[in-house]
Amino acid sequence: MSYILIIDQGTTSTRAIIYNTKGTMITSSQEEFKQIYPKPGYVEHDPIDILSSVRSVISTALTKARVKYSELLCLGITNQRETIVFWDKVTGEPVYNALVWQCRRTAERCVELENLGYAEQIKAKTGLRLDAYFSASKMEWIFQNVPKANELLKANQLLVGTIDTYLMWQLSGGKIYKTDYTNASRTMLLNIHELCWDKELCQLFSIPIEILPQVCPSSHFFGYTDKEILGFEIPISSVAGDQQSALFGQCCFDKGDLKVTYGTGCFLLLNTMEEALSSTHGLLTTLSCQTIPNSPAYALEGSVFVGGAVIQWLRDELKLISSAKETEEIAKSVKDTNGVFLVPAFVGLGAPYWNFEAEGLLTGITRGTNKAHIIRAALESIAYQVNDVISSMHRDLKKSVTAITVDGGAVENNFLMEFQSDITQVLLHRPLNKEVTALGAFYLAALEQGIYKSLEDIKHINPIERTFTPQMMEEDRNLKINQWKKAIRKSLLK
Ligand code: ADP
């Protein structure tokens, strides 16, 4: 038997998953690592912590699965996107902590650049909003604030990359200095139409273009891991940013296929294939994993900042529940929210609003409001926010999607799934294996290894467990959406 090892390097934890060649997960191992918050709004990771978590989960997973190194065919990587690391080419030591995608330290700088009129040009080239979320302004910050970065640059000893690049370089003993298109498209330095680092944008952010890593497709032979470093030498056969990997893992291979991930936040990606659709409704354009060799593939993307996190808030702050699971039964115990709407704009609102000033609110409360109404309103708020992003997609596409595939921790909640299907009027497909992020990297690696010959070979691996069909009356639905919109307007008022 041979196996494929996948590393899923996420924002709060790292996982190693071992699959057999049929796509069955043999075992997985997970480890959390430290989140560093030096100031309000600042978020960092120690790259050494990340690397040691990777080594540790690999070794635990191999031991648990009783798989020997010699039985491993290859390695695939999927990772948190946008987070950026600088390190020393000679010693491998990080120059500074990784600046995490959530970090807002460059928000003011992005507003300054917007006021200077750069937003349009950036959107046209990269498909992204001029925002601190993406890597470019974070990289500029390092050059402006960390003298060591400039010293190493002068000595021709500076390397920089997203987490995939850092991990590949470390695991290969410094031999691989590459990234993939999906990760590169989140740096705000890649021209997503020409598929190369953009000279003008690199100049704008004062980033020497020549130090950036080589960009490759996601299903690709990147090079070998180093025996001295990892204990074994195997090819690295796939690399993809987490959301694009999930899109691939959901087998959204066709134009118009949409996946929604319900985790802490909600992440929506719609496959637009060869068409780099530029959104006029608050969405991003990004590169997805190619399904046709040498042909770039694009996706429309929208992220909701607070998804499942609103349920954590009910549990940890309001103490209305003791576990997320309870919310399904409680929500179903009442016929509706009795006019209550919750807008969980805890950190502003993401797509399609992109408003960091928006305030969280609970509205429509009366003497008759009870705990179940509030819990139900919290679950419904997840679905309404997702629906807002899908509505923007409909407007950009000039047509409606009729089905979505879902994944992430909160999809266990049948009430939420039913309500989403009702409010969005779509068929909602929930697959058997809900861990599709790692599965995407597995499919990409298995394709590179020739285990699967075509996308058709992959489609049956993770069947649909349940499909939810819309049941709500049109009138009822319109009324609810209008009330939600009213609540959003209040949240946006300063
Ligand atoms: P992440 O990958 O972002 O850490 P997960 O995919 O593990 O998130 O999902 C965890 C999130 O899903 C948490 O925010 C949690 O509150 C929410 N969640 C988990 N189970 C349920 C449930 N049964 N109902 C509603 N929300 C849930």
XYZ file of C-alpha atoms and ligand atoms in Angstrom:
521
model
C 0.000 0.000 0.000
C 1.190 3.577 -0.665
C 0.082 6.749 1.027
C -0.050 10.480 0.442
C 0.770 12.886 3.242
C -1.041 16.234 3.351
C -0.097 19.202 5.523
C -2.949 21.592 6.279
C -1.255 24.626 7.814
C -4.136 26.757 9.144
C -4.390 30.016 11.056
C -4.715 28.503 14.524
C -3.537 24.920 14.037
C -1.545 22.611 11.800
C -2.752 19.192 10.697
C -1.158 16.239 8.961
C -3.486 13.861 7.169
C -2.522 10.543 5.641
C -4.641 9.238 2.781
C -4.431 5.965 0.930
C -4.470 6.191 -2.850
C -8.248 5.637 -2.911
C -8.757 8.933 -1.076
C -9.625 7.368 2.275
C -8.255 9.223 5.251
C -6.147 6.807 7.280
C -5.322 9.125 10.128
C -4.823 12.740 11.072
C -2.975 14.630 13.730
C -3.483 18.233 14.797
C -1.565 20.736 16.881
C -2.423 24.304 17.819
C 0.264 26.959 17.934
C 0.656 30.312 19.596
C -1.243 33.386 18.363
C 0.725 36.549 19.063
C -1.164 39.835 19.588
C 1.471 42.534 20.225
C -1.090 45.390 20.023
C -4.814 45.690 19.314
C -5.361 44.749 15.681
C -1.866 43.236 15.292
C -1.647 39.464 14.692
C 1.616 37.502 14.323
C 2.842 33.897 14.272
C 6.316 32.660 15.087
C 7.495 30.872 11.892
C 9.588 28.508 14.018
C 6.447 27.474 15.940
C 4.708 26.802 12.641
C 7.594 24.718 11.353
C 7.855 22.686 14.536
C 4.097 22.084 14.535
C 4.452 20.740 10.984
C 7.221 18.346 11.978
C 5.374 17.251 15.061
C 2.048 16.494 13.330
C 3.844 14.587 10.555
C 5.636 12.403 13.039
C 2.489 11.789 15.147
C 0.370 10.986 12.095
C 2.931 8.513 10.744
C 3.206 6.788 14.122
C -0.581 6.655 14.587
C -1.114 5.230 11.097
C 1.870 2.847 11.427
C 2.999 4.079 8.042
C 6.703 3.934 7.208
C 8.513 6.699 5.335
C 9.153 4.293 2.506
C 5.397 3.876 2.004
C 4.842 7.587 1.389
C 4.388 8.490 -2.263
C 4.439 12.251 -1.945
C 3.560 15.310 0.107
C 0.926 17.989 -0.547
C 0.497 21.322 1.201
C -2.510 23.542 1.769
C -2.123 26.624 3.900
C -3.464 29.828 5.417
C -3.186 32.484 2.743
C -1.719 36.017 2.682
C 0.372 35.509 5.842
C 3.942 36.505 5.047
C 7.368 35.376 6.314
C 10.846 36.851 5.778
C 13.893 34.690 6.465
C 17.656 34.410 6.044
C 18.799 32.360 3.054
C 21.970 31.255 4.860
C 20.751 30.434 8.356
C 17.058 29.810 7.633
C 16.216 32.042 10.595
C 13.113 34.222 10.396
C 13.811 37.951 10.200
C 10.591 38.785 12.050
C 7.398 37.059 13.132
C 5.018 36.150 10.315
C 2.492 38.928 9.719
C -0.850 37.150 9.667
C -3.651 37.885 7.179
C -5.846 39.138 10.051
C -3.266 41.778 11.043
C -4.544 45.339 10.499
C -1.259 47.196 11.090
C -1.158 48.516 7.525
C -4.806 49.588 7.332
C -3.912 53.296 7.410
C -1.295 52.861 4.727
C -3.885 51.190 2.495
C -6.288 54.107 2.999
C -3.443 56.476 2.091
C -2.787 54.550 -1.136
C -6.502 54.526 -1.879
C -6.606 58.298 -1.463
C -3.715 58.524 -3.892
C -5.899 56.717 -6.419
C -4.209 53.297 -6.593
C -7.224 51.104 -5.827
C -8.454 50.759 -9.422
C -5.074 49.813 -10.843
C -4.548 47.249 -8.073
C -7.966 45.728 -8.625
C -7.459 45.558 -12.384
C -4.129 43.743 -12.044
C -4.637 41.573 -8.978
C -8.417 41.199 -8.666
C -8.093 42.319 -5.033
C -9.262 45.258 -2.952
C -6.587 47.599 -1.738
C -6.692 46.276 1.822
C -4.356 45.361 4.671
C -5.680 41.778 4.464
C -3.291 40.958 1.592
C 0.487 40.519 1.805
C 1.896 43.499 -0.140
C 1.449 46.266 2.438
C 2.660 43.888 5.160
C 5.842 43.268 3.166
C 6.354 46.992 2.773
C 5.923 47.374 6.545
C 8.739 44.876 7.172
C 11.143 46.768 4.912
C 10.241 50.027 6.640
C 10.422 48.752 10.198
C 12.871 45.854 10.379
C 16.490 46.923 9.651
C 17.606 43.280 9.496
C 15.459 42.749 6.384
C 17.314 45.531 4.579
C 20.722 44.286 5.764
C 19.984 40.799 4.442
C 18.654 42.235 1.215
C 21.918 44.140 0.678
C 23.861 40.939 1.355
C 21.682 39.106 -1.180
C 20.542 36.855 1.619
C 16.873 37.717 2.032
C 13.971 35.392 1.174
C 10.279 36.104 1.489
C 7.144 34.120 0.931
C 3.730 32.983 1.981
C 3.555 29.995 4.363
C 3.754 27.413 1.540
C 7.020 28.916 0.285
C 8.524 29.039 3.778
C 7.554 25.423 4.511
C 8.798 24.064 1.168
C 12.109 25.900 1.568
C 12.568 24.562 5.091
C 11.443 20.987 4.363
C 13.686 20.784 1.291
C 16.752 22.025 3.140
C 16.725 25.288 1.170
C 16.404 23.697 -2.265
C 12.823 24.706 -3.170
C 12.004 28.399 -3.434
C 8.588 28.351 -5.081
C 4.933 29.127 -4.542
C 1.762 28.293 -6.446
C -0.639 30.569 -8.343
C -3.384 30.407 -5.725
C -1.108 31.631 -2.943
C 0.671 34.146 -5.161
C -2.679 35.643 -6.207
C -3.295 36.698 -2.593
C -0.121 38.737 -2.195
C -1.458 41.703 -4.232
C 1.778 41.563 -6.254
C 0.797 39.009 -8.882
C -0.759 40.104 -12.145
C -3.488 37.474 -12.354
C -3.976 38.000 -16.092
C -0.327 37.774 -17.109
C 0.453 35.249 -14.338
C 3.633 36.958 -13.250
C 4.856 39.242 -10.474
C 3.957 42.786 -11.410
C 6.867 45.253 -11.737
C 4.802 48.366 -11.048
C 3.116 46.945 -7.972
C 6.442 45.734 -6.606
C 7.757 49.273 -7.097
C 4.705 50.795 -5.430
C 5.281 48.704 -2.296
C 9.118 48.947 -2.597
C 9.542 45.200 -2.906
C 12.524 43.976 -4.966
C 10.860 41.765 -7.559
C 13.954 39.605 -7.994
C 13.690 38.156 -4.511
C 10.178 36.772 -5.017
C 9.780 32.987 -5.437
C 8.994 31.197 -8.686
C 5.260 30.684 -9.270
C 4.003 27.224 -10.333
C 0.659 25.462 -10.867
C -0.935 23.840 -7.803
C -0.644 20.271 -9.101
C 3.060 20.197 -9.889
C 6.363 18.570 -9.002
C 7.866 21.246 -6.739
C 10.987 19.270 -5.732
C 11.971 16.828 -2.995
C 11.880 17.025 0.786
C 15.313 16.670 2.375
C 16.170 13.466 4.174
C 18.417 15.236 6.666
C 15.645 17.638 7.610
C 12.530 15.498 7.581
C 13.979 12.008 7.800
C 12.724 11.092 4.354
C 12.912 12.221 0.749
C 9.618 12.407 -1.160
C 8.324 14.699 -3.897
C 6.130 17.674 -3.056
C 3.294 17.223 -5.553
C 0.740 19.880 -4.633
C 0.441 23.316 -3.066
C -2.741 25.390 -2.787
C -4.133 28.153 -0.605
C -6.753 26.768 1.797
C -9.871 28.197 0.123
C -8.838 27.234 -3.389
C -7.901 23.790 -2.112
C -11.398 23.478 -0.600
C -12.950 24.522 -3.936
C -10.987 21.739 -5.626
C -11.754 19.329 -2.768
C -15.469 19.977 -3.325
C -14.995 18.951 -6.976
C -16.174 22.388 -8.109
C -14.478 21.790 -11.452
C -17.085 23.441 -13.682
C -17.957 27.035 -14.435
C -20.568 28.292 -11.973
C -19.773 25.724 -9.254
C -19.883 27.354 -5.818
C -18.603 26.143 -2.455
C -19.316 27.673 0.924
C -17.121 26.912 3.942
C -18.806 27.508 7.317
C -15.985 27.825 9.826
C -15.103 30.654 12.213
C -15.767 32.873 9.191
C -17.542 31.851 5.992
C -15.648 31.629 2.723
C -17.336 31.487 -0.650
C -15.602 30.685 -3.919
C -17.311 30.465 -7.269
C -15.465 28.831 -10.147
C -15.503 31.087 -13.227
C -12.936 28.957 -15.111
C -11.044 30.947 -17.796
C -13.067 34.117 -17.163
C -11.480 36.601 -14.754
C -14.768 38.242 -13.837
C -14.206 41.621 -12.228
C -16.796 42.207 -9.525
C -18.780 45.391 -9.280
C -20.523 44.106 -6.149
C -17.825 43.856 -3.491
C -16.202 40.523 -4.392
C -12.618 39.595 -5.223
C -11.226 37.890 -8.298
C -8.625 35.274 -7.548
C -6.764 32.400 -9.174
C -8.086 28.915 -8.503
C -6.390 25.570 -9.145
C -6.090 24.856 -12.848
C -8.231 22.042 -14.125
C -6.954 22.323 -17.692
C -3.133 22.268 -18.004
C -1.560 25.630 -18.930
C -4.907 27.380 -18.711
C -5.394 29.768 -15.796
C -8.580 29.309 -13.807
C -10.312 32.047 -11.856
C -12.806 32.307 -9.043
C -14.987 34.999 -7.518
C -14.490 35.153 -3.791
C -16.346 36.629 -0.832
C -15.566 36.238 2.865
C -17.845 36.747 5.839
C -15.738 37.678 8.874
C -18.015 36.271 11.579
C -19.718 32.962 10.776
C -19.483 30.124 13.310
C -17.746 32.631 15.595
C -21.167 34.091 16.467
C -22.017 30.702 18.001
C -18.773 30.763 20.003
C -19.862 34.205 21.229
C -23.220 32.831 22.402
C -21.307 30.128 24.255
C -18.305 31.996 25.683
C -19.535 35.556 26.237
C -23.339 35.408 26.601
C -23.200 31.888 28.077
C -26.575 31.136 26.473
C -25.418 27.658 25.430
C -22.770 25.222 26.567
C -21.982 23.760 23.141
C -22.453 24.772 19.503
C -24.340 21.558 18.844
C -27.257 22.568 21.134
C -28.176 25.475 18.885
C -29.888 23.285 16.301
C -32.526 21.945 18.673
C -33.032 25.290 20.401
C -33.505 27.109 17.078
C -36.064 24.537 16.001
C -37.978 24.912 19.294
C -39.377 28.272 18.110
C -41.209 28.900 14.841
C -39.186 32.004 14.012
C -37.038 34.660 15.685
C -40.119 36.667 16.679
C -38.768 39.669 14.742
C -35.267 39.528 16.263
C -32.249 40.101 13.972
C -28.626 39.825 14.992
C -25.901 41.448 12.872
C -22.593 39.999 14.133
C -20.432 42.854 12.831
C -17.897 42.231 15.618
C -14.967 43.326 13.458
C -16.921 45.293 10.897
C -18.491 43.533 7.923
C -16.675 41.608 5.185
C -17.957 40.952 1.677
C -19.926 42.432 0.084
C -19.903 45.445 2.457
C -16.188 45.719 3.343
C -16.984 48.091 6.157
C -14.710 48.062 9.182
C -16.811 50.679 10.991
C -20.043 48.644 10.963
C -21.279 47.865 14.461
C -22.742 44.615 15.774
C -26.390 44.834 16.757
C -29.368 42.936 18.068
C -32.593 44.479 16.892
C -36.345 43.840 17.061
C -36.285 42.877 20.747
C -39.609 42.949 22.618
C -40.873 41.818 26.027
C -41.614 38.473 24.365
C -38.041 37.866 23.142
C -36.464 34.775 24.678
C -33.167 32.954 24.558
C -34.282 30.646 21.735
C -35.153 33.628 19.528
C -31.679 35.095 20.003
C -29.964 31.767 19.342
C -32.065 31.263 16.228
C -31.275 34.821 15.085
C -27.544 34.068 15.515
C -27.766 31.000 13.275
C -29.894 32.845 10.755
C -27.345 35.683 10.676
C -24.770 33.245 9.286
C -27.140 32.289 6.475
C -28.152 35.890 5.707
C -24.526 36.987 5.424
C -23.731 34.080 3.108
C -26.833 34.952 1.119
C -25.631 38.543 0.724
C -22.396 37.278 -0.843
C -24.274 34.886 -3.128
C -26.579 37.738 -4.204
C -23.503 39.737 -5.217
C -22.287 36.738 -7.197
C -25.637 36.560 -8.961
C -25.356 40.230 -9.903
C -21.806 39.856 -11.187
C -22.647 36.675 -13.089
C -25.945 38.121 -14.333
C -27.564 34.805 -13.472
C -28.341 32.716 -10.402
C -26.548 29.634 -9.128
C -28.972 26.847 -8.332
C -26.808 24.640 -6.129
C -24.012 25.026 -3.584
C -21.711 22.536 -1.887
C -20.834 23.130 1.740
C -18.136 22.237 4.245
C -16.698 23.371 7.584
C -17.613 22.759 11.231
C -21.012 24.501 11.246
C -22.497 22.420 8.396
C -23.364 19.773 11.005
C -26.209 22.100 11.955
C -29.239 20.926 9.967
C -31.295 23.976 10.910
C -28.632 26.269 9.467
C -28.442 24.217 6.264
C -32.248 24.168 5.844
C -32.470 27.891 6.477
C -29.643 28.613 4.016
C -31.306 26.560 1.318
C -34.600 28.383 2.003
C -33.210 31.909 2.093
C -30.959 31.495 -0.949
C -33.338 29.208 -2.846
C -30.650 26.747 -3.777
C -30.074 23.046 -3.516
C -27.489 22.626 -0.820
C -25.224 19.563 -1.077
C -23.385 18.375 2.017
C -20.662 15.786 1.309
C -19.883 12.792 3.503
C -16.337 13.913 4.273
C -16.560 17.532 5.415
C -12.779 18.004 5.592
C -12.450 19.110 2.003
C -9.513 21.515 2.375
C -6.986 18.728 2.822
C -8.883 16.575 0.342
C -8.285 19.223 -2.355
C -4.522 19.099 -1.785
C -4.771 15.295 -1.861
C -6.575 15.318 -5.238
C -4.035 17.765 -6.674
C -1.121 15.609 -5.462
C -2.729 12.380 -6.660
C -3.284 13.901 -10.122
C 0.359 14.973 -10.275
C 1.402 11.444 -9.313
C -0.779 9.991 -12.062
C -2.903 8.022 -9.562
C -5.953 9.613 -11.129
C -5.965 10.246 -14.837
C -8.773 12.777 -14.978
C -11.146 14.861 -12.873
C -13.850 12.296 -13.614
C -11.875 9.725 -11.591
C -12.123 12.020 -8.569
C -15.782 12.980 -8.591
C -17.095 9.797 -6.939
C -14.593 9.757 -4.052
C -16.542 11.945 -1.622
C -20.273 11.387 -2.214
C -23.080 13.715 -1.131
C -24.355 12.770 2.319
C -27.470 14.930 2.240
C -29.114 17.463 -0.059
C -31.288 20.239 1.377
C -34.100 21.584 -0.822
C -35.714 25.005 -0.435
C -39.131 24.858 1.261
C -39.885 28.465 2.219
C -42.649 30.450 0.532
C -41.391 33.273 -1.673
C -43.365 35.894 0.250
C -41.979 34.802 3.592
C -38.475 34.791 2.198
C -38.719 38.291 0.742
C -40.092 39.631 4.000
C -37.228 38.132 6.004
C -34.576 39.384 3.574
C -36.025 42.892 3.698
C -35.937 42.873 7.492
C -32.343 41.636 7.407
C -31.408 44.449 5.000
C -32.961 46.944 7.382
C -30.837 45.547 10.214
C -27.713 45.784 8.034
C -28.476 49.415 7.241
C -28.676 50.158 10.970
C -25.374 48.381 11.553
C -23.711 50.490 8.853
C -24.951 53.784 10.345
C -22.231 55.464 12.354
P -12.186 26.836 11.577
O -11.614 25.913 10.544
O -12.446 28.222 11.110
O -11.470 26.791 12.895
P -14.301 24.842 11.775
O -14.567 24.465 10.358
O -13.598 23.868 12.658
O -13.658 26.288 11.882
O -15.740 25.187 12.430
C -15.825 25.658 13.732
C -16.892 26.728 13.818
O -18.170 26.137 13.552
C -16.965 27.345 15.200
O -17.037 28.731 15.067
C -18.245 26.777 15.804
O -18.911 27.733 16.616
C -19.078 26.422 14.600
N -19.885 25.214 14.827
C -19.451 23.964 15.065
N -20.474 23.107 15.207
C -21.610 23.841 15.049
C -22.999 23.547 15.077
N -23.447 22.298 15.288
N -23.849 24.560 14.876
C -23.425 25.820 14.630
N -22.131 26.151 14.594
C -21.227 25.188 14.803
